[in-house]
Tab-separated table of N, CA and C in Angstrom:
chain	number	residue	atom	x	y	z
A	98	UNK	N	341.141	-110.730	-94.856
A	98	UNK	CA	341.849	-111.998	-94.902
A	98	UNK	C	342.852	-111.970	-96.052
A	99	UNK	N	344.014	-112.510	-95.831
A	99	UNK	CA	345.069	-112.500	-96.829
A	99	UNK	C	344.855	-113.588	-97.879
A	100	UNK	N	345.347	-113.318	-99.075
A	100	UNK	CA	345.256	-114.318	-100.139
A	100	UNK	C	346.611	-114.964	-100.391
A	101	UNK	N	347.626	-114.553	-99.639
A	101	UNK	CA	348.957	-115.127	-99.799
A	101	UNK	C	348.945	-116.586	-99.391
A	102	UNK	N	349.619	-117.408	-100.171
A	102	UNK	CA	349.800	-118.808	-99.794
A	102	UNK	C	351.108	-118.911	-99.020
A	103	UNK	N	351.035	-119.460	-97.820
A	103	UNK	CA	352.204	-119.588	-96.973
A	103	UNK	C	352.834	-120.965	-97.141
A	104	UNK	N	354.147	-121.010	-96.990
A	104	UNK	CA	354.877	-122.282	-96.991
A	104	UNK	C	355.729	-122.327	-95.735
A	105	UNK	N	356.483	-123.377	-95.583
A	105	UNK	CA	357.315	-123.507	-94.380
A	105	UNK	C	358.370	-122.400	-94.303
A	106	UNK	N	358.764	-121.853	-95.430
A	106	UNK	CA	359.751	-120.769	-95.431
A	106	UNK	C	359.198	-119.501	-94.781
A	107	UNK	N	357.877	-119.403	-94.674
A	107	UNK	CA	357.235	-118.217	-94.117
A	107	UNK	C	356.914	-118.347	-92.627
A	108	UNK	N	357.457	-119.361	-91.968
A	108	UNK	CA	357.110	-119.590	-90.571
A	108	UNK	C	357.431	-118.378	-89.705
A	109	UNK	N	358.469	-117.646	-90.030
A	109	UNK	CA	358.841	-116.450	-89.272
A	109	UNK	C	357.802	-115.350	-89.352
A	110	UNK	N	356.852	-115.461	-90.273
A	110	UNK	CA	355.789	-114.469	-90.401
A	110	UNK	C	354.587	-114.787	-89.507
A	111	UNK	N	354.725	-115.802	-88.680
A	111	UNK	CA	353.641	-116.159	-87.767
A	111	UNK	C	353.407	-115.002	-86.809
A	112	UNK	N	352.166	-114.558	-86.712
A	112	UNK	CA	351.838	-113.410	-85.862
A	112	UNK	C	351.916	-113.788	-84.385
A	113	UNK	N	352.213	-112.783	-83.565
A	113	UNK	CA	352.300	-113.017	-82.124
A	113	UNK	C	350.995	-112.703	-81.409
A	114	UNK	N	350.014	-112.158	-82.127
A	114	UNK	CA	348.716	-111.889	-81.519
A	114	UNK	C	347.630	-111.982	-82.584
A	115	UNK	N	346.433	-112.124	-82.119
A	115	UNK	CA	345.279	-112.241	-83.012
A	115	UNK	C	344.237	-111.210	-82.637
A	116	UNK	N	343.359	-110.936	-83.562
A	116	UNK	CA	342.223	-110.075	-83.298
A	116	UNK	C	340.966	-110.868	-83.626
A	117	UNK	N	340.003	-110.851	-82.714
A	117	UNK	CA	338.751	-111.575	-82.951
A	117	UNK	C	337.928	-110.854	-84.007
A	118	UNK	N	337.418	-111.605	-84.958
A	118	UNK	CA	336.518	-111.080	-85.986
A	118	UNK	C	335.192	-111.803	-85.808
A	119	UNK	N	334.238	-111.118	-85.207
A	119	UNK	CA	332.951	-111.744	-84.930
A	119	UNK	C	332.031	-111.642	-86.142
A	120	UNK	N	331.480	-112.784	-86.583
A	120	UNK	CA	330.514	-112.745	-87.677
A	120	UNK	C	329.193	-112.159	-87.189
A	121	UNK	N	328.313	-111.823	-88.118
A	121	UNK	CA	327.015	-111.261	-87.742
A	121	UNK	C	326.158	-112.273	-87.005
A	122	UNK	N	326.290	-113.548	-87.335
A	122	UNK	CA	325.445	-114.581	-86.729
A	122	UNK	C	326.286	-115.434	-85.796
A	123	UNK	N	325.920	-115.455	-84.508
A	123	UNK	CA	326.634	-116.265	-83.527
A	123	UNK	C	325.743	-117.349	-82.913
A	124	UNK	N	324.474	-117.376	-83.282
A	124	UNK	CA	323.563	-118.390	-82.732
A	124	UNK	C	322.590	-118.826	-83.815
A	125	UNK	N	322.230	-120.077	-83.765
A	125	UNK	CA	321.210	-120.631	-84.657
A	125	UNK	C	320.090	-121.132	-83.750
A	126	UNK	N	319.011	-120.397	-83.691
A	126	UNK	CA	317.903	-120.696	-82.779
A	126	UNK	C	316.980	-121.755	-83.371
A	127	UNK	N	316.429	-122.581	-82.504
A	127	UNK	CA	315.396	-123.574	-82.870
A	127	UNK	C	315.784	-124.375	-84.114
A	128	UNK	N	316.937	-124.971	-84.071
A	128	UNK	CA	317.478	-125.709	-85.213
A	128	UNK	C	316.504	-126.752	-85.746
A	129	UNK	N	315.841	-127.467	-84.861
A	129	UNK	CA	314.963	-128.556	-85.305
A	129	UNK	C	313.545	-128.105	-85.634
A	130	UNK	N	313.232	-126.846	-85.381
A	130	UNK	CA	311.868	-126.383	-85.594
A	130	UNK	C	311.461	-126.414	-87.062
A	131	UNK	N	312.227	-125.732	-87.921
A	131	UNK	CA	311.827	-125.670	-89.326
A	131	UNK	C	313.023	-125.674	-90.253
A	132	UNK	N	314.123	-126.217	-89.831
A	132	UNK	CA	315.345	-126.136	-90.620
A	132	UNK	C	315.757	-127.485	-91.200
A	133	UNK	N	314.804	-128.314	-91.568
A	133	UNK	CA	315.160	-129.608	-92.148
A	133	UNK	C	315.605	-129.399	-93.587
A	134	UNK	N	316.664	-130.063	-93.956
A	134	UNK	CA	317.177	-129.995	-95.323
A	134	UNK	C	316.528	-131.116	-96.126
A	135	UNK	N	315.537	-130.764	-96.943
A	135	UNK	CA	314.805	-131.788	-97.697
A	135	UNK	C	315.694	-132.560	-98.656
A	136	UNK	N	316.549	-131.868	-99.395
A	136	UNK	CA	317.429	-132.548	-100.354
A	136	UNK	C	318.411	-133.451	-99.631
A	137	UNK	N	319.079	-132.912	-98.621
A	137	UNK	CA	320.065	-133.677	-97.852
A	137	UNK	C	319.384	-134.872	-97.177
A	138	UNK	N	318.207	-134.650	-96.606
A	138	UNK	CA	317.477	-135.726	-95.925
A	138	UNK	C	317.067	-136.819	-96.901
A	139	UNK	N	316.614	-136.432	-98.071
A	139	UNK	CA	316.189	-137.423	-99.072
A	139	UNK	C	317.372	-138.286	-99.503
A	140	UNK	N	318.525	-137.649	-99.751
A	140	UNK	CA	319.723	-138.400	-100.131
A	140	UNK	C	320.149	-139.355	-99.026
A	141	UNK	N	320.029	-138.927	-97.765
A	141	UNK	CA	320.472	-139.742	-96.631
A	141	UNK	C	319.422	-140.753	-96.189
A	142	UNK	N	318.201	-140.588	-96.645
A	142	UNK	CA	317.064	-141.454	-96.297
A	142	UNK	C	316.708	-141.376	-94.820
A	143	UNK	N	316.977	-140.227	-94.211
A	143	UNK	CA	316.549	-139.944	-92.845
A	143	UNK	C	316.593	-138.438	-92.642
A	144	UNK	N	315.784	-137.895	-91.720
A	144	UNK	CA	315.742	-136.446	-91.539
A	144	UNK	C	317.061	-135.869	-91.029
A	145	UNK	N	317.486	-134.744	-91.628
A	145	UNK	CA	318.725	-134.082	-91.233
A	145	UNK	C	318.475	-132.574	-91.142
A	146	UNK	N	318.856	-131.998	-90.025
A	146	UNK	CA	318.798	-130.547	-89.813
A	146	UNK	C	320.232	-130.032	-89.859
A	147	UNK	N	320.515	-129.089	-90.740
A	147	UNK	CA	321.856	-128.518	-90.849
A	147	UNK	C	321.931	-127.288	-89.952
A	148	UNK	N	322.922	-127.266	-89.074
A	148	UNK	CA	323.135	-126.119	-88.202
A	148	UNK	C	323.903	-125.080	-89.025
A	149	UNK	N	323.250	-123.953	-89.307
A	149	UNK	CA	323.806	-122.949	-90.193
A	149	UNK	C	324.511	-121.858	-89.400
A	150	UNK	N	325.776	-122.110	-89.080
A	150	UNK	CA	326.617	-121.130	-88.408
A	150	UNK	C	327.913	-120.978	-89.200
A	151	UNK	N	328.599	-119.862	-89.069
A	151	UNK	CA	329.732	-119.558	-89.945
A	151	UNK	C	331.058	-120.210	-89.565
A	152	UNK	N	331.058	-121.446	-89.152
A	152	UNK	CA	332.306	-122.130	-88.832
A	152	UNK	C	333.048	-122.464	-90.124
A	153	UNK	N	334.348	-122.213	-90.126
A	153	UNK	CA	335.177	-122.527	-91.285
A	153	UNK	C	335.855	-123.885	-91.183
A	154	UNK	N	335.649	-124.574	-90.065
A	154	UNK	CA	336.357	-125.840	-89.891
A	154	UNK	C	335.459	-127.006	-89.498
A	155	UNK	N	334.317	-126.736	-88.885
A	155	UNK	CA	333.461	-127.814	-88.383
A	155	UNK	C	332.027	-127.603	-88.856
A	156	UNK	N	331.404	-128.685	-89.290
A	156	UNK	CA	329.965	-128.631	-89.590
A	156	UNK	C	329.230	-129.407	-88.503
A	157	UNK	N	327.965	-129.075	-88.334
A	157	UNK	CA	327.146	-129.748	-87.340
A	157	UNK	C	325.768	-130.012	-87.942
A	158	UNK	N	325.280	-131.216	-87.744
A	158	UNK	CA	323.933	-131.560	-88.170
A	158	UNK	C	323.247	-132.334	-87.061
A	159	UNK	N	321.927	-132.288	-87.063
A	159	UNK	CA	321.130	-133.133	-86.184
A	159	UNK	C	320.361	-134.069	-87.101
A	160	UNK	N	320.575	-135.342	-86.911
A	160	UNK	CA	319.936	-136.336	-87.765
A	160	UNK	C	319.105	-137.282	-86.948
A	161	UNK	N	318.275	-137.999	-87.629
A	161	UNK	CA	317.424	-138.955	-86.934
A	161	UNK	C	317.127	-140.157	-87.790
A	162	UNK	N	316.821	-141.217	-87.117
A	162	UNK	CA	316.371	-142.437	-87.778
A	162	UNK	C	314.994	-142.775	-87.231
A	163	UNK	N	314.062	-142.994	-88.115
A	163	UNK	CA	312.720	-143.368	-87.707
A	163	UNK	C	312.749	-144.744	-87.050
A	164	UNK	N	311.714	-145.123	-86.311
A	164	UNK	CA	311.700	-146.430	-85.654
A	164	UNK	C	312.007	-147.563	-86.639
A	165	UNK	N	312.980	-148.392	-86.289
A	165	UNK	CA	313.349	-149.544	-87.100
A	165	UNK	C	314.044	-149.205	-88.408
A	166	UNK	N	314.410	-147.963	-88.633
A	166	UNK	CA	314.975	-147.531	-89.909
A	166	UNK	C	316.497	-147.636	-89.914
A	167	UNK	N	317.093	-147.480	-91.105
A	167	UNK	CA	318.542	-147.475	-91.257
A	167	UNK	C	318.937	-146.486	-92.332
A	168	UNK	N	320.152	-145.986	-92.230
A	168	UNK	CA	320.679	-145.064	-93.234
A	168	UNK	C	321.266	-145.862	-94.391
A	169	UNK	N	321.573	-145.162	-95.466
A	169	UNK	CA	322.301	-145.780	-96.573
A	169	UNK	C	323.717	-146.130	-96.128
A	170	UNK	N	324.291	-147.138	-96.755
A	170	UNK	CA	325.708	-147.423	-96.554
A	170	UNK	C	326.466	-146.381	-97.373
A	171	UNK	N	327.433	-145.714	-96.726
A	171	UNK	CA	328.161	-144.650	-97.393
A	171	UNK	C	329.529	-144.461	-96.756
A	172	UNK	N	330.332	-143.617	-97.378
A	172	UNK	CA	331.626	-143.232	-96.817
A	172	UNK	C	331.920	-141.810	-97.285
A	173	UNK	N	332.815	-141.133	-96.557
A	173	UNK	CA	333.177	-139.771	-96.920
A	173	UNK	C	334.607	-139.491	-96.490
A	174	UNK	N	335.177	-138.462	-97.084
A	174	UNK	CA	336.590	-138.156	-96.861
A	174	UNK	C	336.830	-137.337	-95.596
A	175	UNK	N	335.799	-137.064	-94.840
A	175	UNK	CA	335.935	-136.294	-93.608
A	175	UNK	C	335.582	-137.171	-92.402
A	176	UNK	N	336.089	-136.776	-91.235
A	176	UNK	CA	335.803	-137.498	-89.993
A	176	UNK	C	334.467	-137.041	-89.421
A	177	UNK	N	333.847	-137.930	-88.647
A	177	UNK	CA	332.587	-137.600	-87.980
A	177	UNK	C	332.626	-138.069	-86.538
A	178	UNK	N	332.140	-137.204	-85.647
A	178	UNK	CA	331.830	-137.576	-84.273
A	178	UNK	C	330.321	-137.460	-84.149
A	179	UNK	N	329.663	-138.520	-83.732
A	179	UNK	CA	328.204	-138.506	-83.600
A	179	UNK	C	327.828	-138.785	-82.146
A	180	UNK	N	327.161	-137.810	-81.534
A	180	UNK	CA	326.673	-137.943	-80.167
A	180	UNK	C	325.216	-138.369	-80.241
A	181	UNK	N	324.888	-139.485	-79.610
A	181	UNK	CA	323.532	-140.025	-79.660
A	181	UNK	C	322.676	-139.281	-78.634
A	182	UNK	N	321.696	-138.545	-79.130
A	182	UNK	CA	320.802	-137.759	-78.278
A	182	UNK	C	319.652	-138.591	-77.737
A	183	UNK	N	319.094	-139.454	-78.596
A	183	UNK	CA	317.943	-140.280	-78.221
A	183	UNK	C	318.035	-141.624	-78.927
A	184	UNK	N	317.508	-142.640	-78.275
A	184	UNK	CA	317.339	-143.928	-78.936
A	184	UNK	C	318.464	-144.906	-78.697
A	185	UNK	N	318.394	-145.960	-79.486
A	185	UNK	CA	319.362	-147.055	-79.381
A	185	UNK	C	319.464	-147.736	-80.728
A	186	UNK	N	320.623	-148.295	-80.983
A	186	UNK	CA	320.833	-148.979	-82.250
A	186	UNK	C	322.283	-149.360	-82.396
A	187	UNK	N	322.716	-149.417	-83.644
A	187	UNK	CA	324.119	-149.730	-83.907
A	187	UNK	C	324.539	-149.111	-85.230
A	188	UNK	N	325.841	-149.005	-85.385
A	188	UNK	CA	326.439	-148.560	-86.632
A	188	UNK	C	327.402	-149.639	-87.085
A	189	UNK	N	327.377	-149.942	-88.369
A	189	UNK	CA	328.379	-150.816	-88.963
A	189	UNK	C	329.441	-149.901	-89.557
A	190	UNK	N	330.658	-149.965	-89.010
A	190	UNK	CA	331.772	-149.170	-89.498
A	190	UNK	C	332.785	-150.160	-90.050
A	191	UNK	N	332.877	-150.178	-91.392
A	191	UNK	CA	333.591	-151.248	-92.104
A	191	UNK	C	332.956	-152.566	-91.660
A	192	UNK	N	333.705	-153.469	-91.022
A	192	UNK	CA	333.116	-154.751	-90.611
A	192	UNK	C	332.861	-154.831	-89.109
A	193	UNK	N	332.888	-153.681	-88.419
A	193	UNK	CA	332.678	-153.675	-86.977
A	193	UNK	C	331.297	-153.152	-86.627
A	194	UNK	N	330.585	-153.902	-85.790
A	194	UNK	CA	329.274	-153.477	-85.307
A	194	UNK	C	329.482	-152.722	-83.994
A	195	UNK	N	329.089	-151.438	-83.984
A	195	UNK	CA	329.245	-150.598	-82.809
A	195	UNK	C	327.849	-150.280	-82.274
A	196	UNK	N	327.494	-150.870	-81.140
A	196	UNK	CA	326.182	-150.609	-80.539
A	196	UNK	C	326.221	-149.278	-79.803
A	197	UNK	N	325.093	-148.558	-79.828
A	197	UNK	CA	325.017	-147.266	-79.171
A	197	UNK	C	323.642	-147.032	-78.583
A	198	UNK	N	323.623	-146.079	-77.640
A	198	UNK	CA	322.373	-145.629	-77.027
A	198	UNK	C	322.557	-144.173	-76.623
A	199	UNK	N	321.482	-143.529	-76.208
A	199	UNK	CA	321.543	-142.118	-75.816
A	199	UNK	C	322.686	-141.884	-74.834
A	200	UNK	N	323.475	-140.858	-75.094
A	200	UNK	CA	324.610	-140.520	-74.246
A	200	UNK	C	325.943	-141.023	-74.763
A	201	UNK	N	325.934	-141.893	-75.772
A	201	UNK	CA	327.175	-142.417	-76.344
A	201	UNK	C	327.648	-141.522	-77.486
A	202	UNK	N	328.947	-141.604	-77.777
A	202	UNK	CA	329.534	-140.931	-78.933
A	202	UNK	C	330.239	-141.992	-79.767
A	203	UNK	N	330.042	-141.925	-81.079
A	203	UNK	CA	330.765	-142.838	-81.971
A	203	UNK	C	331.642	-142.022	-82.905
A	204	UNK	N	332.752	-142.613	-83.310
A	204	UNK	CA	333.708	-141.990	-84.221
A	204	UNK	C	333.679	-142.734	-85.543
A	205	UNK	N	333.563	-141.981	-86.625
A	205	UNK	CA	333.590	-142.567	-87.958
A	205	UNK	C	334.805	-141.998	-88.679
A	206	UNK	N	335.808	-142.839	-88.916
A	206	UNK	CA	337.027	-142.366	-89.584
A	206	UNK	C	336.755	-141.989	-91.047
A	207	UNK	N	337.657	-141.180	-91.596
A	207	UNK	CA	337.487	-140.816	-92.996
A	207	UNK	C	337.604	-142.045	-93.894
A	208	UNK	N	336.756	-142.083	-94.891
A	208	UNK	CA	336.682	-143.076	-95.962
A	208	UNK	C	336.303	-144.486	-95.494
A	209	UNK	N	335.758	-144.620	-94.299
A	209	UNK	CA	335.293	-145.923	-93.807
A	209	UNK	C	333.831	-146.113	-94.225
A	210	UNK	N	333.527	-147.227	-94.848
A	210	UNK	CA	332.136	-147.548	-95.181
A	210	UNK	C	331.356	-147.706	-93.884
A	211	UNK	N	330.147	-147.142	-93.833
A	211	UNK	CA	329.343	-147.255	-92.615
A	211	UNK	C	327.867	-147.002	-92.912
A	212	UNK	N	327.048	-147.478	-92.004
A	212	UNK	CA	325.620	-147.144	-91.987
A	212	UNK	C	325.138	-147.267	-90.547
A	213	UNK	N	323.961	-146.681	-90.284
A	213	UNK	CA	323.426	-146.616	-88.928
A	213	UNK	C	322.042	-147.266	-88.911
A	214	UNK	N	321.726	-147.942	-87.798
A	214	UNK	CA	320.464	-148.666	-87.671
A	214	UNK	C	319.810	-148.326	-86.332
A	215	UNK	N	318.539	-147.945	-86.387
A	215	UNK	CA	317.743	-147.753	-85.175
A	215	UNK	C	317.083	-149.100	-84.880
A	216	UNK	N	317.433	-149.723	-83.773
A	216	UNK	CA	316.901	-151.051	-83.456
A	216	UNK	C	315.563	-151.013	-82.722
A	217	UNK	N	315.110	-149.827	-82.346
A	217	UNK	CA	313.841	-149.721	-81.638
A	217	UNK	C	312.701	-149.621	-82.656
A	218	UNK	N	311.725	-150.550	-82.604
A	218	UNK	CA	310.646	-150.546	-83.595
A	218	UNK	C	309.572	-149.486	-83.350
A	219	UNK	N	309.611	-148.808	-82.197
A	219	UNK	CA	308.546	-147.846	-81.893
A	219	UNK	C	309.028	-146.424	-81.600
A	220	UNK	N	310.329	-146.226	-81.351
A	220	UNK	CA	310.839	-144.896	-81.009
A	220	UNK	C	311.949	-144.472	-81.967
A	221	UNK	N	312.006	-143.188	-82.296
A	221	UNK	CA	313.074	-142.713	-83.173
A	221	UNK	C	314.408	-142.623	-82.440
A	222	UNK	N	315.462	-142.526	-83.218
A	222	UNK	CA	316.805	-142.262	-82.699
A	222	UNK	C	317.230	-140.911	-83.253
A	223	UNK	N	318.028	-140.174	-82.475
A	223	UNK	CA	318.476	-138.859	-82.917
A	223	UNK	C	319.929	-138.678	-82.501
A	224	UNK	N	320.710	-138.040	-83.388
A	224	UNK	CA	322.125	-137.815	-83.102
A	224	UNK	C	322.550	-136.414	-83.527
A	225	UNK	N	323.621	-135.946	-82.920
A	225	UNK	CA	324.266	-134.691	-83.267
A	225	UNK	C	325.607	-135.058	-83.891
A	226	UNK	N	325.821	-134.691	-85.151
A	226	UNK	CA	327.058	-135.044	-85.852
A	226	UNK	C	327.908	-133.805	-86.078
A	227	UNK	N	329.196	-133.912	-85.758
A	227	UNK	CA	330.168	-132.855	-86.020
A	227	UNK	C	331.222	-133.432	-86.960
A	228	UNK	N	331.498	-132.675	-88.028
A	228	UNK	CA	332.406	-133.168	-89.064
A	228	UNK	C	333.386	-132.076	-89.471
A	229	UNK	N	334.541	-132.482	-89.967
A	229	UNK	CA	335.555	-131.511	-90.378
A	229	UNK	C	335.532	-131.246	-91.884
A	230	UNK	N	334.407	-131.437	-92.533
A	230	UNK	CA	334.299	-131.200	-93.976
A	230	UNK	C	334.618	-129.758	-94.359
A	231	UNK	N	334.097	-128.723	-93.662
A	231	UNK	CA	334.432	-127.356	-94.077
A	231	UNK	C	335.930	-127.062	-94.035
A	232	UNK	N	336.623	-127.606	-93.051
A	232	UNK	CA	338.061	-127.390	-92.968
A	232	UNK	C	338.752	-127.961	-94.203
A	233	UNK	N	338.386	-129.185	-94.580
A	233	UNK	CA	338.988	-129.791	-95.766
A	233	UNK	C	338.679	-128.967	-97.012
A	234	UNK	N	337.428	-128.537	-97.144
A	234	UNK	CA	337.047	-127.744	-98.308
A	234	UNK	C	337.828	-126.435	-98.350
A	235	UNK	N	337.998	-125.767	-97.218
A	235	UNK	CA	338.726	-124.506	-97.177
A	235	UNK	C	340.226	-124.672	-97.399
A	236	UNK	N	340.745	-125.861	-97.174
A	236	UNK	CA	342.152	-126.137	-97.447
A	236	UNK	C	342.371	-126.603	-98.888
A	237	UNK	N	341.280	-126.641	-99.658
A	237	UNK	CA	341.379	-127.076	-101.047
A	237	UNK	C	341.408	-128.584	-101.202
A	238	UNK	N	341.027	-129.295	-100.153
A	238	UNK	CA	340.990	-130.753	-100.200
A	238	UNK	C	339.585	-131.212	-100.571
A	239	UNK	N	339.475	-132.443	-100.966
A	239	UNK	CA	338.173	-132.985	-101.302
A	239	UNK	C	337.399	-133.351	-100.052
A	240	UNK	N	336.177	-132.940	-99.999
A	240	UNK	CA	335.248	-133.384	-98.963
A	240	UNK	C	334.124	-134.055	-99.735
A	241	UNK	N	334.267	-135.350	-99.976
A	241	UNK	CA	333.313	-136.058	-100.809
A	241	UNK	C	332.594	-137.147	-100.037
A	242	UNK	N	331.478	-137.557	-100.592
A	242	UNK	CA	330.661	-138.613	-100.005
A	242	UNK	C	330.288	-139.559	-101.126
A	243	UNK	N	330.282	-140.850	-100.805
A	243	UNK	CA	329.947	-141.872	-101.801
A	243	UNK	C	328.942	-142.826	-101.200
A	244	UNK	N	327.869	-143.069	-101.915
A	244	UNK	CA	326.841	-144.011	-101.490
A	244	UNK	C	327.127	-145.378	-102.096
A	245	UNK	N	326.832	-146.423	-101.350
A	245	UNK	CA	327.018	-147.785	-101.874
A	245	UNK	C	325.782	-148.226	-102.615
């Protein structure tokens, strides 16, 4: 990989072909079996499994809310798409209440205050979150999170 910093003046150096560089790891098996991030989960106040694959632009986590539980109110400088795998509830994104259930996808814009609530008192909720934090970090931008 090159260490040269490109600018608009270097547009003519854009390559006409690419070569695939396959990393050693292309699959993360049994993500939810034993891959819970205790530190990350404790900070978020709900279980979170980090999908450990070598993506330079997208992160993926599987999170859950226990019956009747809610996450901390927080915001971050990266975007999130959350696909609801199980359960039902709602997310407060700034001042908007967005209800969701299994099969729905919600979008959380960068720097928007939000939290998530599982409205079912007896069943957990689970979601798959994809975020562009690694891309921001690799571009030298801040990928930060702030708790309320």
